[in-house]
XYZ file of C-alpha atoms in Angstrom:
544
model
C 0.000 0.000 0.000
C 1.235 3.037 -0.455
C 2.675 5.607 2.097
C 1.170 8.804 1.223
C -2.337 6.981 0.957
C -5.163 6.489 3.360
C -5.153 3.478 5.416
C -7.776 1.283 3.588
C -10.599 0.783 6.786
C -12.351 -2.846 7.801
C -14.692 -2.411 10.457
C -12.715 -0.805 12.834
C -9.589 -1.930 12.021
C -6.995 -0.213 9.447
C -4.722 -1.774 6.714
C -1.417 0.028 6.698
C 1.002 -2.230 5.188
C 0.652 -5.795 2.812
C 3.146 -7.846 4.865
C 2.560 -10.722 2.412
C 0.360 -12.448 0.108
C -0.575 -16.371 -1.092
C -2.386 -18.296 -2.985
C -5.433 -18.203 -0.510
C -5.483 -14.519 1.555
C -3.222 -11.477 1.516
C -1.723 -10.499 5.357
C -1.769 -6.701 6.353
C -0.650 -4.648 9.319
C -2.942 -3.354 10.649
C -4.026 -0.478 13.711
C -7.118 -1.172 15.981
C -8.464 2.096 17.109
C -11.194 2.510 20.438
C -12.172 5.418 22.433
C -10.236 7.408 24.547
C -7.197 6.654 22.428
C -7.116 3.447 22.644
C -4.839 1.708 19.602
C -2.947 -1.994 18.903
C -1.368 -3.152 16.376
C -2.865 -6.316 14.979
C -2.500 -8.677 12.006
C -5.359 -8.725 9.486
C -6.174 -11.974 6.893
C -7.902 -11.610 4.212
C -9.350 -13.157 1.453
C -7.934 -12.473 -2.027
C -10.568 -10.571 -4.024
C -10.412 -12.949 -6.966
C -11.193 -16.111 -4.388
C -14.154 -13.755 -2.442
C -16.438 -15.453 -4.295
C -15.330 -19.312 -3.965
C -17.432 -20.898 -1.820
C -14.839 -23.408 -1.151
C -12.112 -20.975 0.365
C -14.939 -19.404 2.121
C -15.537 -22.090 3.672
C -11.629 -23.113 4.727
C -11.442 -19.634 5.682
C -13.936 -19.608 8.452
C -12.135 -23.693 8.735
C -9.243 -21.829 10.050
C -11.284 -19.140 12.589
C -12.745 -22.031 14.280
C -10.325 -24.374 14.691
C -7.425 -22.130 15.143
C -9.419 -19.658 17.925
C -9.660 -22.705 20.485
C -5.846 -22.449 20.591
C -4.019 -20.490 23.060
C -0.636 -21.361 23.461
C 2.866 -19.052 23.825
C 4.318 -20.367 20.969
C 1.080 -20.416 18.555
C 0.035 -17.287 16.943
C -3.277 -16.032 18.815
C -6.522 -15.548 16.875
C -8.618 -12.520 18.472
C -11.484 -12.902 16.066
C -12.959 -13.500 12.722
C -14.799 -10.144 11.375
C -17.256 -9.644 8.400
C -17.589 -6.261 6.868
C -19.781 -5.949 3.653
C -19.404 -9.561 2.714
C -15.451 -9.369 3.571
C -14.833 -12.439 5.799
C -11.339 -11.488 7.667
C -9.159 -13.160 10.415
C -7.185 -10.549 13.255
C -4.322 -12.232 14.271
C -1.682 -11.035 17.288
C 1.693 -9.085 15.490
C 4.715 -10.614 16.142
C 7.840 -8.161 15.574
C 10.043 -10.589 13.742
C 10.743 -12.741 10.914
C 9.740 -16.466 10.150
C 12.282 -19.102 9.233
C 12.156 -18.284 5.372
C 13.607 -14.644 5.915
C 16.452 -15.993 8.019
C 17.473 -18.664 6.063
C 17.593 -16.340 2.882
C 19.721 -13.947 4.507
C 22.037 -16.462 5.923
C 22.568 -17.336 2.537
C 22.901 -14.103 1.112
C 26.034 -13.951 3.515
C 26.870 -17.599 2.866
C 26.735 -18.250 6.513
C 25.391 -22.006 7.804
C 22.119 -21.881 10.337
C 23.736 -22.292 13.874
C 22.384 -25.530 15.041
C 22.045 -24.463 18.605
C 19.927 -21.184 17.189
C 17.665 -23.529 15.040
C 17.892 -26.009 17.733
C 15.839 -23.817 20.427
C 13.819 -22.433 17.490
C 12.193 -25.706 17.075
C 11.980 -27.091 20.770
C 9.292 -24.094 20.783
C 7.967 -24.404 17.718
C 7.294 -28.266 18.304
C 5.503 -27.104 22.119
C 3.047 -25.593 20.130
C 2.155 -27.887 17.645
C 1.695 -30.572 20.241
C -0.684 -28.396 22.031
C -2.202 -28.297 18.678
C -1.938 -31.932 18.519
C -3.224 -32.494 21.908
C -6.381 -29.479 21.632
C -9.599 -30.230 22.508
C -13.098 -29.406 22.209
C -15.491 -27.906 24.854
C -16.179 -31.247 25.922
C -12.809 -32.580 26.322
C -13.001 -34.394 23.798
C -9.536 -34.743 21.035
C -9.941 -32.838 17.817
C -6.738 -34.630 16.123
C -5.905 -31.781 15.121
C -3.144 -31.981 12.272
C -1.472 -28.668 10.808
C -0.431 -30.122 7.426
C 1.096 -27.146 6.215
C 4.289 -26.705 8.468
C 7.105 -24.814 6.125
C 9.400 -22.542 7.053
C 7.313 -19.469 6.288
C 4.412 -20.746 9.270
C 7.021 -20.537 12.003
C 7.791 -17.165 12.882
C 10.721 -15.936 15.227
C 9.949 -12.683 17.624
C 12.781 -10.226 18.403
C 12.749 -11.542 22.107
C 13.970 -15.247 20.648
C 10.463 -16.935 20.807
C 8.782 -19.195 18.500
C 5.568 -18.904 16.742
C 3.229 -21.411 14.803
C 1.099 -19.521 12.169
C -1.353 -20.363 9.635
C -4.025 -23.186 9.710
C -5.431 -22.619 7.247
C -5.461 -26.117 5.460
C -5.039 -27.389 9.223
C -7.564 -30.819 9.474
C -9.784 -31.823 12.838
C -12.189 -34.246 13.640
C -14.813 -31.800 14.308
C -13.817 -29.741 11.381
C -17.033 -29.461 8.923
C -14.427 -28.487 5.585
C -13.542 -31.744 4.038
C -10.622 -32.721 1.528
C -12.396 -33.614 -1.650
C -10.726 -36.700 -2.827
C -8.127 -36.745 -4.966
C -6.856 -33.394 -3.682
C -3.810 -32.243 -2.042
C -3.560 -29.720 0.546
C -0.296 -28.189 1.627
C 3.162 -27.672 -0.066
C 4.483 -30.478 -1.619
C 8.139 -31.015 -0.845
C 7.099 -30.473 3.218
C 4.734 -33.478 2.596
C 4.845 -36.574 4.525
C 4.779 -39.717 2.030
C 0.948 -41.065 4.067
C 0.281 -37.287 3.143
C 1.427 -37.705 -0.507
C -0.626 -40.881 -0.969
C -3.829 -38.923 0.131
C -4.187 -41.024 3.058
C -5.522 -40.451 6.592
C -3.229 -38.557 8.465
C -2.171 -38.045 12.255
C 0.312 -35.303 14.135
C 3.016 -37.845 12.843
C 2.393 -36.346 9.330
C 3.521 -32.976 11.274
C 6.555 -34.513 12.746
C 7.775 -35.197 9.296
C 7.528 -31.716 8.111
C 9.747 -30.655 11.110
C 12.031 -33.163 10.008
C 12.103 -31.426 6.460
C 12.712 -27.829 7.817
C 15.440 -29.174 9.999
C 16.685 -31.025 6.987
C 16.512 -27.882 4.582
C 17.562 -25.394 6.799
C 21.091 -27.067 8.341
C 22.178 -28.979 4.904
C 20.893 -25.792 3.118
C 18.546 -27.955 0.451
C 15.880 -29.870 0.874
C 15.991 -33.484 0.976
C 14.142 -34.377 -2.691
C 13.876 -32.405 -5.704
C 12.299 -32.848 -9.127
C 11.639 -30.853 -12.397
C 7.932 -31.910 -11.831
C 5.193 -32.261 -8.981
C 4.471 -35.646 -9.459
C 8.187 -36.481 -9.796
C 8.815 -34.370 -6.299
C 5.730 -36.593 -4.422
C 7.382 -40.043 -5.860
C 10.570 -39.017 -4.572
C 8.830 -38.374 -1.139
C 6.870 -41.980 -0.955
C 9.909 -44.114 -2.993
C 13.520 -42.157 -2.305
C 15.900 -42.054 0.606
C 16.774 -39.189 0.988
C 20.541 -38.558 1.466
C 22.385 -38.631 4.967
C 22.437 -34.891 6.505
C 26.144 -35.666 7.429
C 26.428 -36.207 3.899
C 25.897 -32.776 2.936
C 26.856 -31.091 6.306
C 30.399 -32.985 7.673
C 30.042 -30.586 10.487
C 27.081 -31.596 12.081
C 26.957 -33.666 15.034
C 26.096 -36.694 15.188
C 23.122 -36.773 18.012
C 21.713 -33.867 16.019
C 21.640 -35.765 12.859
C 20.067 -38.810 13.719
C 17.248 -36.883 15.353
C 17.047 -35.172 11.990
C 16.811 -38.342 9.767
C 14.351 -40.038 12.181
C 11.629 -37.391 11.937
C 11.915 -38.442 7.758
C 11.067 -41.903 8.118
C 8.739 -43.021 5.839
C 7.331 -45.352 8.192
C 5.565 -43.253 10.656
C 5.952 -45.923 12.864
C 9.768 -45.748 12.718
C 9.413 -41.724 13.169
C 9.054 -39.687 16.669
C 5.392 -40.472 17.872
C 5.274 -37.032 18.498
C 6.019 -33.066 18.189
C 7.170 -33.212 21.789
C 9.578 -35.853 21.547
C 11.342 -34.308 18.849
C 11.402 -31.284 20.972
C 12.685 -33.035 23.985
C 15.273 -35.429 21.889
C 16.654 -31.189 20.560
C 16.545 -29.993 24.235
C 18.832 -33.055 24.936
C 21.220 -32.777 22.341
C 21.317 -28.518 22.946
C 21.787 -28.812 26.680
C 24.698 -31.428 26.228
C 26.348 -29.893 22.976
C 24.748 -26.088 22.495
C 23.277 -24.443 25.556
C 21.297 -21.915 24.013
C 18.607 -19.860 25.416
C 16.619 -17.169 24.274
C 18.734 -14.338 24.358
C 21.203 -15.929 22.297
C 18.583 -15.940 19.173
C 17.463 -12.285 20.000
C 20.821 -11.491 19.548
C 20.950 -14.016 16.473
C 18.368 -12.051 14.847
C 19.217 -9.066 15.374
C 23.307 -9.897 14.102
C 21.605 -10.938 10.576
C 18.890 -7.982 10.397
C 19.836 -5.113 12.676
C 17.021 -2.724 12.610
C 15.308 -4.300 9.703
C 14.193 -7.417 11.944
C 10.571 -6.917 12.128
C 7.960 -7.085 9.047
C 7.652 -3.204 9.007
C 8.453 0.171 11.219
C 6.065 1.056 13.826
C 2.747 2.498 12.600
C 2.505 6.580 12.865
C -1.027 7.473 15.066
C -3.552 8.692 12.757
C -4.144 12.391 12.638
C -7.953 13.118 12.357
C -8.143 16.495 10.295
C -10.981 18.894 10.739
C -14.005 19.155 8.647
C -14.952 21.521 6.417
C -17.408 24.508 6.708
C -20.653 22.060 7.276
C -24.485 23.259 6.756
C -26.616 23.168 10.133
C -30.132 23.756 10.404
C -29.982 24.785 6.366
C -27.530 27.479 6.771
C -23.682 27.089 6.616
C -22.060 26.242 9.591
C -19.020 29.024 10.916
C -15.532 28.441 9.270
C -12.877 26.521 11.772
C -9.705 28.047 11.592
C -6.990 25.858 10.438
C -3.924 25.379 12.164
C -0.612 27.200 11.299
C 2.044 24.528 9.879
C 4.382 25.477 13.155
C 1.840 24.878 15.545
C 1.943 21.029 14.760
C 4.512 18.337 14.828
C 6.342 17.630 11.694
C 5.675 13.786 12.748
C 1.922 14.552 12.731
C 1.130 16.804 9.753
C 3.347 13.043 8.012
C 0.819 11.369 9.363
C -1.750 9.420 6.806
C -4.908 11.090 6.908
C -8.144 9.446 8.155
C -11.118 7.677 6.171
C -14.091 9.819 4.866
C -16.501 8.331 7.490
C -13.990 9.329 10.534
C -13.249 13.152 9.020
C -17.080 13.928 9.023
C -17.720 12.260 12.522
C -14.775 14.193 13.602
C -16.123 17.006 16.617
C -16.303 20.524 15.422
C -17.552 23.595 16.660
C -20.739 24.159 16.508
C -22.365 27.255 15.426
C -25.296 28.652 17.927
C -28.499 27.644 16.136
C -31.429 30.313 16.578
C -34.563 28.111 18.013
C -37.508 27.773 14.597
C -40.010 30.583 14.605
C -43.794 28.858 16.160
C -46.192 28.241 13.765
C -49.686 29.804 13.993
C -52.513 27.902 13.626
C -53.517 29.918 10.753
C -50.391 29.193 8.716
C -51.146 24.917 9.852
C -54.889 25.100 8.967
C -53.297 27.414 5.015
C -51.089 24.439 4.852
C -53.306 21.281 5.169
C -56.150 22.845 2.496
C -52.731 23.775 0.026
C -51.921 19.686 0.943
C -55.961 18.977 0.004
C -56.145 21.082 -2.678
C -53.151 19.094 -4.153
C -54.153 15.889 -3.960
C -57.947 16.674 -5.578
C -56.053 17.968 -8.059
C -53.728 14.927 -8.505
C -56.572 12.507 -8.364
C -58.829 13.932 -11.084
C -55.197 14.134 -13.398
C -55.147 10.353 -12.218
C -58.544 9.454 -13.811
C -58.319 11.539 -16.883
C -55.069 9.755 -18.477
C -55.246 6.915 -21.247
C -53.515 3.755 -21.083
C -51.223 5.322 -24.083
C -50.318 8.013 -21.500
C -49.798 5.631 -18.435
C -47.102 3.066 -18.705
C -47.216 0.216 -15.991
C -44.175 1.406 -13.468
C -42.763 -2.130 -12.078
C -41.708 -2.130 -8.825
C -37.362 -1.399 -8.343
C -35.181 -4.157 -8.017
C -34.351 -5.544 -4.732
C -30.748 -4.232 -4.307
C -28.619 -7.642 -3.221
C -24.825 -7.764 -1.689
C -22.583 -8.860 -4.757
C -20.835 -11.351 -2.059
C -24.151 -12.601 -0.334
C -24.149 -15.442 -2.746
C -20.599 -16.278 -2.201
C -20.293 -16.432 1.404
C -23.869 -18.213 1.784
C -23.849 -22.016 2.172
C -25.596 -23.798 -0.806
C -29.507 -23.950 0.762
C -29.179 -20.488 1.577
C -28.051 -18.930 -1.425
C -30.871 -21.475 -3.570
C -33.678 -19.998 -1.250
C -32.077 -16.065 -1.301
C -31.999 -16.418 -5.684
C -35.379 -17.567 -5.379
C -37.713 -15.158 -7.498
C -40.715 -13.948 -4.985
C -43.951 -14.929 -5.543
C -45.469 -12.450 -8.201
C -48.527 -10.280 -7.172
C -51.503 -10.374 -9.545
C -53.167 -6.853 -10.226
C -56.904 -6.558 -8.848
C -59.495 -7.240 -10.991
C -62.034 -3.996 -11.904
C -65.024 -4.134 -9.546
C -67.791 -5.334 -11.614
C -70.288 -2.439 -10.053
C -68.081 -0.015 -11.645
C -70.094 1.871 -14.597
C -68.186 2.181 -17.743
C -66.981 5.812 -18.344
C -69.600 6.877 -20.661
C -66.998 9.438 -22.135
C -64.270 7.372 -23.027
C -64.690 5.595 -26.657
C -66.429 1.817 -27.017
C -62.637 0.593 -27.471
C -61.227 2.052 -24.395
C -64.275 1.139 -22.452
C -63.512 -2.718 -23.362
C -59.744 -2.288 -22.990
C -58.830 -0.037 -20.931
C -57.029 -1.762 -17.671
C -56.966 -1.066 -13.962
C -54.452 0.684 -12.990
C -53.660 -0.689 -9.854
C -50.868 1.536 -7.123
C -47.428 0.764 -7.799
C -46.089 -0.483 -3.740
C -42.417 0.036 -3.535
C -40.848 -2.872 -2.105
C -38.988 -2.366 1.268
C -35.231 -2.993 1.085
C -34.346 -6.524 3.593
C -32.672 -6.728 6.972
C -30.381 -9.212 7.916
C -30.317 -11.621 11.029
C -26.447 -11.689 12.488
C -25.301 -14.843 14.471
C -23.485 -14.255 17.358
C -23.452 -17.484 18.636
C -20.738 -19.341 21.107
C -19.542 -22.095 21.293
C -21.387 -22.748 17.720
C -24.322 -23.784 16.711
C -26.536 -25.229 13.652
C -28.943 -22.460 12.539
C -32.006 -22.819 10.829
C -34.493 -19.893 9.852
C -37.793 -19.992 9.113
C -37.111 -23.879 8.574
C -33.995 -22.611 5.984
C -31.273 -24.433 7.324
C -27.878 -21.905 6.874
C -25.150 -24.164 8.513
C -22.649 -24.065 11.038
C -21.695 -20.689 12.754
C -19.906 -18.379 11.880
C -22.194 -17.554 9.236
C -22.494 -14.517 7.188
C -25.523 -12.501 7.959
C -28.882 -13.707 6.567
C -30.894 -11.335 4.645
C -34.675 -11.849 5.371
C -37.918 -10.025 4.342
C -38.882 -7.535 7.137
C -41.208 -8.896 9.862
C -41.056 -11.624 12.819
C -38.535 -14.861 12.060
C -38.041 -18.326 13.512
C -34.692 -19.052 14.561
C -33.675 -22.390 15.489
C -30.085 -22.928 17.224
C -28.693 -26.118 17.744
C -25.812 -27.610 19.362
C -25.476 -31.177 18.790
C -22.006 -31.867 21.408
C -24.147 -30.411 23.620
C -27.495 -31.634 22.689
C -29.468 -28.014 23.381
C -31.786 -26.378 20.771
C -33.056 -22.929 21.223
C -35.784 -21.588 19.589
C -36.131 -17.978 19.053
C -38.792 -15.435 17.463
C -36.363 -12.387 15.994
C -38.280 -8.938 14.649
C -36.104 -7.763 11.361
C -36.653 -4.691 10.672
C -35.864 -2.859 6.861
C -32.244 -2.242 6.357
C -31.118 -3.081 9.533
C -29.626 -5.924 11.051
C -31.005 -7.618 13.658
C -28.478 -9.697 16.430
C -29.133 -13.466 17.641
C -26.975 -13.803 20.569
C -26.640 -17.065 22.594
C -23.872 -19.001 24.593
C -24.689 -22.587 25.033
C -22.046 -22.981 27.929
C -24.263 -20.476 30.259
């Protein structure tokens, strides 16, 4: 994004900087601003604009807000929530100030330096801590999700500048509970970090995560990754049929305890491999308290050797600077001019600043002008006023009467204005019943004690039509779920799916919402009023 523009605004977050972008979502840094000055900086996700309407990566989008917001662990990236602003599904995420594993491993070999294996050593005793929480998460019932991340690379595990560890991204991450399914014949993840039970589209457990840590330690102390091919499919039969040369092989100075804990996490029996993320972390602890004590402060001082100031993502963001409004118009007459501030009466760090969003400048307080109290009205200007108001409705009525069907075209009703993303983000039933053309009205038919208009011509006597008053249609509301832990939602016997769901548009008037929990076994039935353009909140927490 650039500098010098405004911050783009979601909800009541804003986008500052793009700190990177994939095949499924584009990452920004981002400012949260409350009252009273309150402001964080947070990590925003969101769906590419060319995928917004993919029902599919909708639906592994809000995958990831469910599965990865039960998770809560020092060394996995925290989820605060998943927001929807017009039909923009987005993830806020806690900001690390650091780099992941792919930045330090490119500019170790910009300098043609090897990864210290005490550094990448401690790096993965944390990183492995939080995937076997991940491994080992479970529902509100206690019950196991089997939670598998399937996507560990080095670009999911970030490093902080205070030495700590960080697992990012599920986004292709694969539970139990989860409702997204693999279709078959599909492949999630990137291939040369596959396990071979991954690469045979077969059932997979947190051993399928153990391997991947075995290919980042792999790649990242020999420097190359242990298969490579001109081709996918040659790259995945290297994974399930090759050996994959000895580490020592390519690295003489490793030691020895470190490499066979290296070449056991890529065994391509998964029985032969590390049963789990923990015991690979324990068997590094081991091997870095006997041959490479290193703690924390050793990597913040690692990272900050091979980046210096340019360690984190991006500098700090500036505060926003809300400018004044213009000259407004109150009551119907201009509002007094506010006098704008001299250039040397501000900071040179504020008048940088970017400038706020439209909607923020105009709620911005200003001044305002004294406003002389309206003039009464006498009851002889009211009683003037309602025969004008009679006089101009006769007159509209007899115009009414006196035009030909040549001069009165039937007006049809406007078109129901729809979100362009309502059908994207909807599950299938849903967006069916929403398309669904409403039931056409039929005109009245003349009342047959009406005389014919003696005036008119024979013809237009015979076929002349009523004209029957055009009713504007009122624009929808929506229902919004706000529902914890989740629930199954059903409306007006329309069943939606599985919160979080987008907001349902509905026809103004009283709905049936059914919400139920099936862990729990608790339905709740509730009667919601919608009224036009507005949305109208469900709220309910099953665990109360």
């Amino acid at each position: 994004m650039d500098d010098s523009a405004p911050p783009r605004q979601l909800g009541r977050f804003y986008l500052h900087t793009r700190l990177a972008i994939g095949g499924m979502a584009e990452v920004w840094l981002a400012r949260q601003e409350g009252p009273a000055g309150f402001a964080k900086e947070v990590v925003v996700k969101t769906i590419l604009p060319q995928l917004a309407e993919d029902h599919s990566f909708i639906q592994m989008f809000l995958d990831e807000a469910r599965l990865a917001a039960r998770l809560n662990h020092p060394n996995v990236v925290q989820i605060y929530e998943l927001g929807e602003e017009a039909g923009t599904y987005f993830l806020v995420m806690e900001y690390i100030r650091g780099r992941n594993l792919r930045a330090v491993q490119r500019r170790l070999r910009d300098r043609k330096e090897p990864f210290p294996p005490g550094i990448l050593a401690h790096v993965l005793v944390g990183t492995c801590e939080g995937l076997h929480y991940a491994h080992e998460a479970t529902d509100e019932l206690g019950r196991p999700m089997h939670l598998v991340h399937r996507d560990i690379s080095p670009d999911n595990v970030l490093l902080s500048v205070d030495g700590q560890a960080k697992v990012v991204d599920f986004g292709i991450a694969k539970a139990a509970s989860a409702t997204g399914t693999t279709r078959p014949g599909t492949l999630k993840g990137k291939f040369g970090y596959m396990s071979p039970e991954q690469a045979l589209g077969r059932d997979l457990d947190r051993r399928a995560d153990v391997y991947s840590l075995g290919v980042v330690l792999y790649e990242l102390l020999a420097g190359t990754r242990p298969f490579h091919s001109n081709s996918e499919l040659g790259l995945l039969n290297a994974i399930v049929h090759t050996t994959p040369p000895p580490i020592e092989s390519l690295r003489p100075d490793l030691p020895e305890g470190l490499a066979k804990v290296v070449m056991r996490t890529l065994a391509k029996d998964r029985e032969q491999r590390f049963s789990s993320a923990r015991e690979v972390g324990l068997a590094l602890d081991s091997w870095m308290r006997q041959c490479a004590p290193t703690n924390v402060v050793d990597v913040a001082a690692f990272l900050e050797r091979l980046f210096g100031a340019e360690r984190t993502f991006s500098p700090v963001i500036p505060p926003r600077v809300p400018s004044r409004p213009g000259p407004a118009s109150v009551g119907g007459r201009p509002a007094a001019p506010v006098a704008a501030p001299s250039p040397s009466s501000a900071p040179a760090a504020l008048e940088a600043g970017p400038g706020p969003s439209p909607e923020r400048a105009a709620a911005a307080p200003a001044p305002a002008p004294a406003i002389p109290p309206p003039r009464p009205r006498s009851r002889w200007r009211l009683v003037v006023s309602l025969a004008a108001m009679a006089g101009m409705a006769a007159l509209g009525v007899g115009a009414w009467g006196g035009l030909r069907p040549a001069e009165l075209a039937p007006v049809p009703p406007p078109p129901l204005a729809a979100s362009p993303d309502a059908a994207a983000v909807l599950p299938d039933a849903a967006t069916k019943a929403l398309e669904a053309k409403p039931p056409e009205i039929a005109a009245p038919m003349p009342d047959a004690g009406d005389p014919p208009d003696a005036a008119a011509p024979a013809a237009d006597r015979i076929h002349r039509p009523s004209v029957a008053p055009v009713v504007a249609r009122q624009p929808k509301g929506r229902i919004v779920f706000r529902v914890n832990p989740w629930a199954e939602v059903t409306v007006d016997g329309r069943k939606l799916g599985v919160t979080p769901l987008p907001p349902a548009e509905v026809a103004p008037g009283m709905h049936r919402v059914l919400l139920e929990n099936g862990d729990l076994g608790v339905k709740r039935a509730l009667s919601v009023e919608v009224r036009a353009g507005k949305d109208a909140p469900v709220r309910f927490n099953f665990l109360e």
